[in-house]
């Protein structure tokens, strides 16, 4: 149990386009989902926390207009990178939990490359 | 602020060798400490955790002891297997459940037969 999937696993896009990444909890209801970003050989950095049905809470320094997060259902959250640029190329990882203070279950990540 | 430092890899070992991956932390208060493992193509999985000083977390033959005096949480295993090859992340959280996680950079372990 407690499986989280991400789609796509990798994506290549042109600069200036938008990319949507999906995060799904497959066998449990995720009240809270988290989005992380990981640069090569760096730590996972929390970008934002989203609770189902409400606006996401963004970490300091993360542009909420650039990284749009939607958590419209208890099993799906999406991250949309708008007007992507090469510096947005990174590994994006989501996690889901049954509650804001419950254990996080991680997805396998999505590799974004912006040309 | 809070931070986690773990040894850089890759760590390359032969099967049945002893494993240590060092992790030290900087934190205010009394954080909880975690080790996560990421197998190829999969998401991070919680391996073990400790929520207070001198606690020992253990799972699948791995152990780590919460040392407040040295601010460390080193991961150890007495005899590694090829199937242990993965990336290991040390992390801390201000709460026991492991939300608001702060991760180390990860250490890649490669075990050969």
Coordinates of C-alpha atoms in Angstrom, one line a residue:
Chain A
X1 CA 0.0 0.0 0.0
X2 CA 0.8 3.7 -0.1
X3 CA 2.0 3.9 -3.7
X4 CA 2.5 7.3 -5.3
X5 CA 3.0 7.7 -9.1
X6 CA 4.2 10.5 -11.2
X7 CA 3.6 11.2 -14.9
X8 CA 5.5 11.7 -17.0
X9 CA 8.7 10.2 -15.7
X10 CA 10.7 12.5 -18.0
X11 CA 9.8 15.3 -20.4
X12 CA 11.7 17.6 -22.8
X13 CA 10.2 20.9 -23.8
X14 CA 11.1 24.0 -25.6
X15 CA 11.9 27.3 -23.8
X16 CA 8.7 29.3 -23.3
X17 CA 6.3 26.4 -23.2
X18 CA 4.4 25.1 -20.1
X19 CA 4.7 21.6 -18.7
X20 CA 2.3 19.8 -16.4
X21 CA 3.4 17.0 -14.1
X22 CA 0.9 14.8 -12.3
X23 CA 1.3 13.2 -8.9
X24 CA -1.2 10.5 -7.9
X25 CA -1.8 8.5 -4.8
X26 CA -2.9 5.1 -6.1
X27 CA -4.2 3.4 -3.0
X28 CA -4.9 6.0 -0.4
X29 CA -6.5 9.4 -0.1
X30 CA -3.8 12.1 0.2
X31 CA -5.0 15.1 2.1
X32 CA -1.6 16.7 1.7
X33 CA 0.9 16.6 -1.1
X34 CA 4.3 18.0 -1.3
X35 CA 6.4 19.1 -4.3
X36 CA 10.2 19.0 -4.2
X37 CA 12.9 19.9 -6.6
X38 CA 16.3 18.3 -6.8
X39 CA 19.4 19.5 -8.7
X40 CA 22.2 17.1 -9.6
X41 CA 24.1 16.1 -6.5
X42 CA 22.0 18.4 -4.3
X43 CA 19.4 17.9 -1.7
X44 CA 15.7 17.7 -2.3
X45 CA 14.3 21.1 -1.7
X46 CA 10.7 21.6 -0.7
X47 CA 8.9 23.9 -3.1
X48 CA 5.4 23.8 -1.8
X49 CA 2.8 22.1 0.3
X50 CA -0.7 21.6 -1.0
X51 CA -3.9 20.5 0.9
X52 CA -6.8 19.2 -1.1
X53 CA -9.2 21.9 -2.0
X54 CA -7.1 24.8 -0.9
X55 CA -4.3 26.9 -2.2
X56 CA -0.8 25.7 -2.0
X57 CA 1.7 27.1 0.5
X58 CA 5.0 28.0 -1.2
X59 CA 8.4 28.0 0.3
X60 CA 10.4 31.2 0.4
X61 CA 12.0 31.9 -3.0
X62 CA 9.6 29.8 -5.0
X63 CA 7.6 31.7 -7.6
X64 CA 4.0 30.7 -7.2
X65 CA 3.1 32.2 -10.6
X66 CA 5.7 30.1 -12.3
X67 CA 5.1 26.9 -10.5
X68 CA 1.3 26.4 -10.4
X69 CA 0.1 23.7 -8.1
X70 CA -3.4 22.3 -8.1
X71 CA -4.7 19.7 -5.6
X72 CA -8.3 19.3 -6.8
X73 CA -8.9 15.8 -5.5
X74 CA -7.7 13.5 -2.8
X75 CA -5.7 11.4 -5.2
X76 CA -4.2 13.9 -7.7
X77 CA -2.0 17.0 -7.5
X78 CA -0.5 18.7 -10.5
X79 CA 2.5 21.0 -10.9
X80 CA 2.6 23.2 -14.0
X81 CA 5.9 24.9 -14.9
X82 CA 4.8 27.9 -16.9
X83 CA 6.9 29.6 -19.5
X84 CA 9.7 27.1 -18.8
X85 CA 13.4 28.2 -19.2
X86 CA 16.5 26.1 -19.2
X87 CA 17.2 27.0 -15.6
X88 CA 14.0 25.2 -14.7
X89 CA 15.5 21.9 -15.8
X90 CA 15.6 19.7 -12.8
X91 CA 14.2 16.6 -11.1
X92 CA 10.8 17.2 -9.6
X93 CA 9.5 14.8 -6.9
X94 CA 6.2 14.7 -5.2
X95 CA 5.1 13.1 -2.0
X96 CA 1.7 12.4 -0.5
X97 CA 0.4 11.9 3.0
X98 CA -2.9 11.1 4.6
X99 CA -2.6 14.2 6.8
X100 CA -0.3 17.1 7.2
X101 CA 1.5 15.4 10.1
X102 CA 1.5 11.9 8.6
X103 CA 4.2 9.9 6.9
X104 CA 5.1 11.1 3.4
X105 CA 5.1 8.6 0.6
X106 CA 7.2 9.6 -2.4
X107 CA 6.7 9.4 -6.1
X108 CA 9.6 8.3 -8.4
X109 CA 10.2 11.7 -9.8
X110 CA 10.0 13.5 -13.1
X111 CA 13.0 14.7 -15.0
X112 CA 12.3 18.0 -16.8
X113 CA 14.7 19.2 -19.5
X114 CA 14.0 22.6 -21.1
X115 CA 15.9 23.3 -24.3
Chain B
X1 CA 18.8 27.2 10.1
X2 CA 18.4 23.5 10.1
X3 CA 20.6 21.5 7.8
X4 CA 21.9 18.0 7.1
X5 CA 25.3 16.9 5.9
X6 CA 26.0 13.4 4.7
X7 CA 29.1 11.9 3.2
X8 CA 29.5 12.2 -0.6
X9 CA 29.5 9.1 -2.6
X10 CA 29.5 7.0 -4.5
X11 CA 30.3 4.3 -2.0
X12 CA 31.4 1.0 -3.6
X13 CA 31.4 -2.2 -1.6
X14 CA 31.6 -5.9 -2.1
X15 CA 28.8 -8.1 -1.0
X16 CA 28.9 -8.9 2.8
X17 CA 31.1 -5.8 3.5
X18 CA 30.3 -3.5 6.4
X19 CA 28.6 -0.2 5.5
X20 CA 28.7 3.1 7.2
X21 CA 27.2 6.3 5.7
X22 CA 27.9 9.3 7.9
X23 CA 25.2 11.9 8.6
X24 CA 25.5 15.0 10.8
X25 CA 22.9 17.7 11.4
X26 CA 22.4 21.2 12.6
X27 CA 19.1 22.0 14.2
X28 CA 17.4 24.0 16.8
X29 CA 15.4 22.2 19.4
X30 CA 15.0 18.4 19.2
X31 CA 14.4 17.2 15.6
X32 CA 13.4 13.8 14.5
X33 CA 15.9 12.0 12.2
X34 CA 15.3 9.8 9.2
X35 CA 17.0 7.7 6.6
X36 CA 15.3 7.3 3.3
X37 CA 16.3 5.0 0.5
X38 CA 15.6 5.3 -3.2
X39 CA 16.0 2.3 -5.4
X40 CA 16.5 2.7 -9.1
X41 CA 13.3 3.9 -10.8
X42 CA 11.4 4.1 -7.5
X43 CA 10.3 6.8 -5.1
X44 CA 12.0 7.5 -1.8
X45 CA 11.0 5.1 0.9
X46 CA 11.4 5.6 4.7
X47 CA 14.1 3.2 5.9
X48 CA 14.2 4.0 9.5
X49 CA 13.8 6.8 12.0
X50 CA 14.6 8.0 15.5
X51 CA 12.6 10.7 17.3
X52 CA 14.8 11.4 20.4
X53 CA 18.3 11.2 21.6
X54 CA 19.8 7.8 22.0
X55 CA 17.0 6.2 20.1
X56 CA 18.1 3.5 17.6
X57 CA 16.2 3.1 14.4
X58 CA 16.5 -0.2 12.6
X59 CA 15.0 -1.9 9.5
X60 CA 16.1 -4.6 7.0
X61 CA 19.5 -5.0 8.9
X62 CA 20.2 -1.3 8.8
X63 CA 20.7 0.7 12.0
X64 CA 21.2 4.3 13.0
X65 CA 21.5 5.8 16.5
X66 CA 20.5 9.4 17.3
X67 CA 23.5 10.9 18.9
X68 CA 22.7 14.4 20.3
X69 CA 26.2 14.9 21.7
X70 CA 27.8 14.5 18.3
X71 CA 24.7 15.7 16.3
X72 CA 25.0 12.5 14.2
X73 CA 22.8 9.8 12.8
X74 CA 25.2 7.5 10.9
X75 CA 23.7 4.6 8.9
X76 CA 25.3 1.2 9.4
X77 CA 24.7 -2.3 8.1
X78 CA 26.9 -5.3 9.0
X79 CA 26.7 -7.2 5.7
X80 CA 25.5 -5.5 2.6
X81 CA 23.8 -7.2 -0.3
X82 CA 23.7 -6.4 -4.0
X83 CA 20.0 -5.5 -3.5
X84 CA 21.0 -2.7 -1.1
X85 CA 22.4 -0.7 -4.1
X86 CA 20.5 2.5 -4.0
X87 CA 20.7 6.2 -3.0
X88 CA 20.4 6.9 0.7
X89 CA 19.2 10.2 2.1
X90 CA 19.5 11.4 5.6
X91 CA 16.8 13.9 6.7
X92 CA 15.5 15.7 9.7
X93 CA 12.2 17.1 10.7
X94 CA 10.9 19.2 13.5
X95 CA 8.1 16.7 14.1
X96 CA 8.0 12.9 14.6
X97 CA 5.9 12.3 11.5
X98 CA 8.5 13.6 9.1
X99 CA 6.8 16.5 7.6
X100 CA 8.8 19.6 6.7
X101 CA 11.7 17.4 5.9
X102 CA 15.2 18.7 5.3
X103 CA 17.3 16.3 3.3
X104 CA 21.0 15.7 2.8
X105 CA 22.4 15.4 -0.7
X106 CA 22.1 11.7 -0.8
X107 CA 24.8 9.0 -1.0
X108 CA 24.9 6.4 -3.8
X109 CA 25.7 2.9 -2.6
X110 CA 26.8 0.4 -5.2
X111 CA 27.3 -3.2 -4.0
X112 CA 29.0 -5.8 -6.3
X113 CA 28.9 -9.6 -6.0

